[in-house]
Amino acid sequence: QVQLVESGGGLVQAGGSLRLSCAASGRAFNNMGWFRQAPGKGREFVATINKNGGRRYYTDSVKGRFTISRDDVKNTVDLQMNKLAPEDTAVYLCAAGWAVSMTSGHEVDYWGQGTQVTVSS
């Protein structure tokens, strides 16, 4: 049975940093990544990384601030978030799948339960 378990969310002041981690059990995936959902908004793609880390994609609003990384031995994916802003406040969900790319929700095969990130101004 596949499980994605996130950790690392919390409350931080604007300009601060947080690191999210996700551990996958049960299967190895072509793509692992992160989406987020703010209150009253739809689910939004944040970042994705393929197996071996050769391809990484970011949504424009986080480029230069967030870095996604992956450990294929441990089957984990991390998201280092720097220079956080109040608009980054959301529930962050770990995602995994076997599609060629994974930049939209319909390409995701498995979701984690989500971890809350709150950025105060």
mmCIF file of C-alpha atoms in Angstrom:
data_model
loop_
_atom_site.group_PDB
_atom_site.id
_atom_site.type_symbol
_atom_site.label_atom_id
_atom_site.label_comp_id
_atom_site.label_asym_id
_atom_site.label_seq_id
_atom_site.Cartn_x
_atom_site.Cartn_y
_atom_site.Cartn_z
ATOM 1 C CA GLN A 1 0.000 0.000 0.000
ATOM 2 C CA VAL A 2 1.340 3.407 -0.994
ATOM 3 C CA GLN A 3 1.651 6.120 1.629
ATOM 4 C CA LEU A 4 3.046 9.630 1.417
ATOM 5 C CA VAL A 5 3.782 11.220 4.779
ATOM 6 C CA GLU A 6 4.720 14.899 5.018
ATOM 7 C CA SER A 7 6.470 16.748 7.803
ATOM 8 C CA GLY A 8 8.017 20.142 8.416
ATOM 9 C CA GLY A 9 5.168 22.627 8.158
ATOM 10 C CA GLY A 10 4.577 25.354 10.693
ATOM 11 C CA LEU A 11 4.367 29.068 11.398
ATOM 12 C CA VAL A 12 7.101 31.425 10.241
ATOM 13 C CA GLN A 13 7.515 35.164 9.806
ATOM 14 C CA ALA A 14 7.762 36.705 6.365
ATOM 15 C CA GLY A 15 11.290 36.371 5.022
ATOM 16 C CA GLY A 16 11.897 33.185 6.970
ATOM 17 C CA SER A 17 12.517 29.621 5.846
ATOM 18 C CA LEU A 18 10.946 26.206 6.250
ATOM 19 C CA ARG A 19 11.847 22.771 4.920
ATOM 20 C CA LEU A 20 9.145 20.263 4.047
ATOM 21 C CA SER A 21 9.851 16.556 3.766
ATOM 22 C CA CYS A 22 7.812 13.718 2.320
ATOM 23 C CA ALA A 23 8.520 10.016 2.707
ATOM 24 C CA ALA A 24 6.947 7.588 0.263
ATOM 25 C CA SER A 25 6.417 3.937 1.059
ATOM 26 C CA GLY A 26 5.249 1.093 -1.099
ATOM 27 C CA ARG A 27 6.439 2.169 -4.548
ATOM 28 C CA ALA A 28 9.056 4.170 -6.395
ATOM 29 C CA PHE A 29 7.756 6.950 -8.631
ATOM 30 C CA ASN A 30 8.896 8.707 -11.798
ATOM 31 C CA ASN A 31 7.890 12.085 -10.396
ATOM 32 C CA MET A 32 7.565 13.429 -6.885
ATOM 33 C CA GLY A 33 6.609 16.950 -5.976
ATOM 34 C CA TRP A 34 4.516 19.464 -4.104
ATOM 35 C CA PHE A 35 1.222 21.215 -4.621
ATOM 36 C CA ARG A 36 -0.487 23.695 -2.321
ATOM 37 C CA GLN A 37 -3.987 24.853 -1.539
ATOM 38 C CA ALA A 38 -4.732 28.179 0.101
ATOM 39 C CA PRO A 39 -8.067 28.864 1.829
ATOM 40 C CA GLY A 40 -10.809 29.429 -0.735
ATOM 41 C CA LYS A 41 -8.524 28.609 -3.675
ATOM 42 C CA GLY A 42 -7.899 25.642 -5.896
ATOM 43 C CA ARG A 43 -4.966 23.277 -5.692
ATOM 44 C CA GLU A 44 -1.846 24.816 -7.235
ATOM 45 C CA PHE A 45 1.297 23.184 -8.596
ATOM 46 C CA VAL A 46 4.464 24.249 -6.748
ATOM 47 C CA ALA A 47 7.396 22.061 -7.803
ATOM 48 C CA THR A 48 8.210 18.643 -9.174
ATOM 49 C CA ILE A 49 11.334 16.551 -9.679
ATOM 50 C CA ASN A 50 11.817 13.418 -11.724
ATOM 51 C CA LYS A 51 13.650 10.233 -10.797
ATOM 52 C CA ASN A 52 17.401 10.872 -10.529
ATOM 53 C CA GLY A 53 16.682 14.603 -10.214
ATOM 54 C CA GLY A 54 17.525 15.439 -13.810
ATOM 55 C CA ARG A 55 14.417 17.589 -14.349
ATOM 56 C CA ARG A 56 12.944 20.053 -11.914
ATOM 57 C CA TYR A 57 10.015 22.368 -12.547
ATOM 58 C CA TYR A 58 8.725 25.240 -10.440
ATOM 59 C CA THR A 59 5.733 27.502 -10.627
ATOM 60 C CA ASP A 60 6.851 31.048 -11.462
ATOM 61 C CA SER A 61 5.968 32.534 -8.083
ATOM 62 C CA VAL A 62 8.460 30.328 -6.206
ATOM 63 C CA LYS A 63 11.390 30.313 -8.644
ATOM 64 C CA GLY A 64 14.561 31.511 -6.952
ATOM 65 C CA ARG A 65 13.066 30.987 -3.483
ATOM 66 C CA PHE A 66 12.125 27.288 -3.313
ATOM 67 C CA THR A 67 14.342 24.296 -4.082
ATOM 68 C CA ILE A 68 13.089 20.750 -4.551
ATOM 69 C CA SER A 69 15.348 17.761 -3.975
ATOM 70 C CA ARG A 70 14.955 14.027 -3.920
ATOM 71 C CA ASP A 71 16.654 10.967 -2.432
ATOM 72 C CA ASP A 72 15.831 7.916 -4.549
ATOM 73 C CA VAL A 73 17.421 5.526 -2.043
ATOM 74 C CA LYS A 74 15.273 6.761 0.844
ATOM 75 C CA ASN A 75 12.318 7.481 -1.475
ATOM 76 C CA THR A 76 11.899 10.985 -0.105
ATOM 77 C CA VAL A 77 11.335 14.435 -1.559
ATOM 78 C CA ASP A 78 12.098 17.715 0.199
ATOM 79 C CA LEU A 79 11.106 21.308 -0.455
ATOM 80 C CA GLN A 80 13.385 24.014 0.919
ATOM 81 C CA MET A 81 11.405 27.236 1.101
ATOM 82 C CA ASN A 82 13.284 30.508 1.601
ATOM 83 C CA LYS A 83 12.165 34.125 1.621
ATOM 84 C CA LEU A 84 8.653 33.044 2.511
ATOM 85 C CA ALA A 85 5.831 35.534 2.013
ATOM 86 C CA PRO A 86 2.267 35.651 3.373
ATOM 87 C CA GLU A 87 0.952 34.576 -0.037
ATOM 88 C CA ASP A 88 2.799 31.273 0.429
ATOM 89 C CA THR A 89 0.396 30.397 3.244
ATOM 90 C CA ALA A 90 -1.370 27.166 2.313
ATOM 91 C CA VAL A 91 -1.675 23.469 2.973
ATOM 92 C CA TYR A 92 1.216 21.840 1.133
ATOM 93 C CA LEU A 93 0.582 18.392 -0.286
ATOM 94 C CA CYS A 94 3.163 15.866 -1.340
ATOM 95 C CA ALA A 95 2.404 14.259 -4.688
ATOM 96 C CA ALA A 96 3.771 11.275 -6.571
ATOM 97 C CA GLY A 97 3.106 9.707 -9.932
ATOM 98 C CA TRP A 98 4.328 7.843 -12.975
ATOM 99 C CA ALA A 99 3.315 10.267 -15.723
ATOM 100 C CA VAL A 100 5.978 11.787 -17.961
ATOM 101 C CA SER A 101 5.401 15.111 -16.234
ATOM 102 C CA MET A 102 3.528 16.114 -13.102
ATOM 103 C CA THR A 103 2.626 19.793 -13.198
ATOM 104 C CA SER A 104 -1.116 19.428 -12.843
ATOM 105 C CA GLY A 105 -3.280 17.565 -10.380
ATOM 106 C CA HIS A 106 -4.691 15.097 -12.898
ATOM 107 C CA GLU A 107 -1.165 13.741 -13.457
ATOM 108 C CA VAL A 108 -0.806 12.814 -9.788
ATOM 109 C CA ASP A 109 -1.360 9.202 -8.764
ATOM 110 C CA TYR A 110 -0.969 9.593 -5.003
ATOM 111 C CA TRP A 111 -1.392 12.445 -2.529
ATOM 112 C CA GLY A 112 -0.169 12.977 0.989
ATOM 113 C CA GLN A 113 -2.470 14.269 3.702
ATOM 114 C CA GLY A 114 -0.960 17.771 3.648
ATOM 115 C CA THR A 115 0.978 19.952 6.052
ATOM 116 C CA GLN A 116 0.073 23.524 6.980
ATOM 117 C CA VAL A 117 2.461 26.376 6.232
ATOM 118 C CA THR A 118 1.526 29.761 7.666
ATOM 119 C CA VAL A 119 3.562 32.875 6.959
ATOM 120 C CA SER A 120 2.843 35.917 9.105
ATOM 121 C CA SER A 121 3.504 39.461 7.898
#
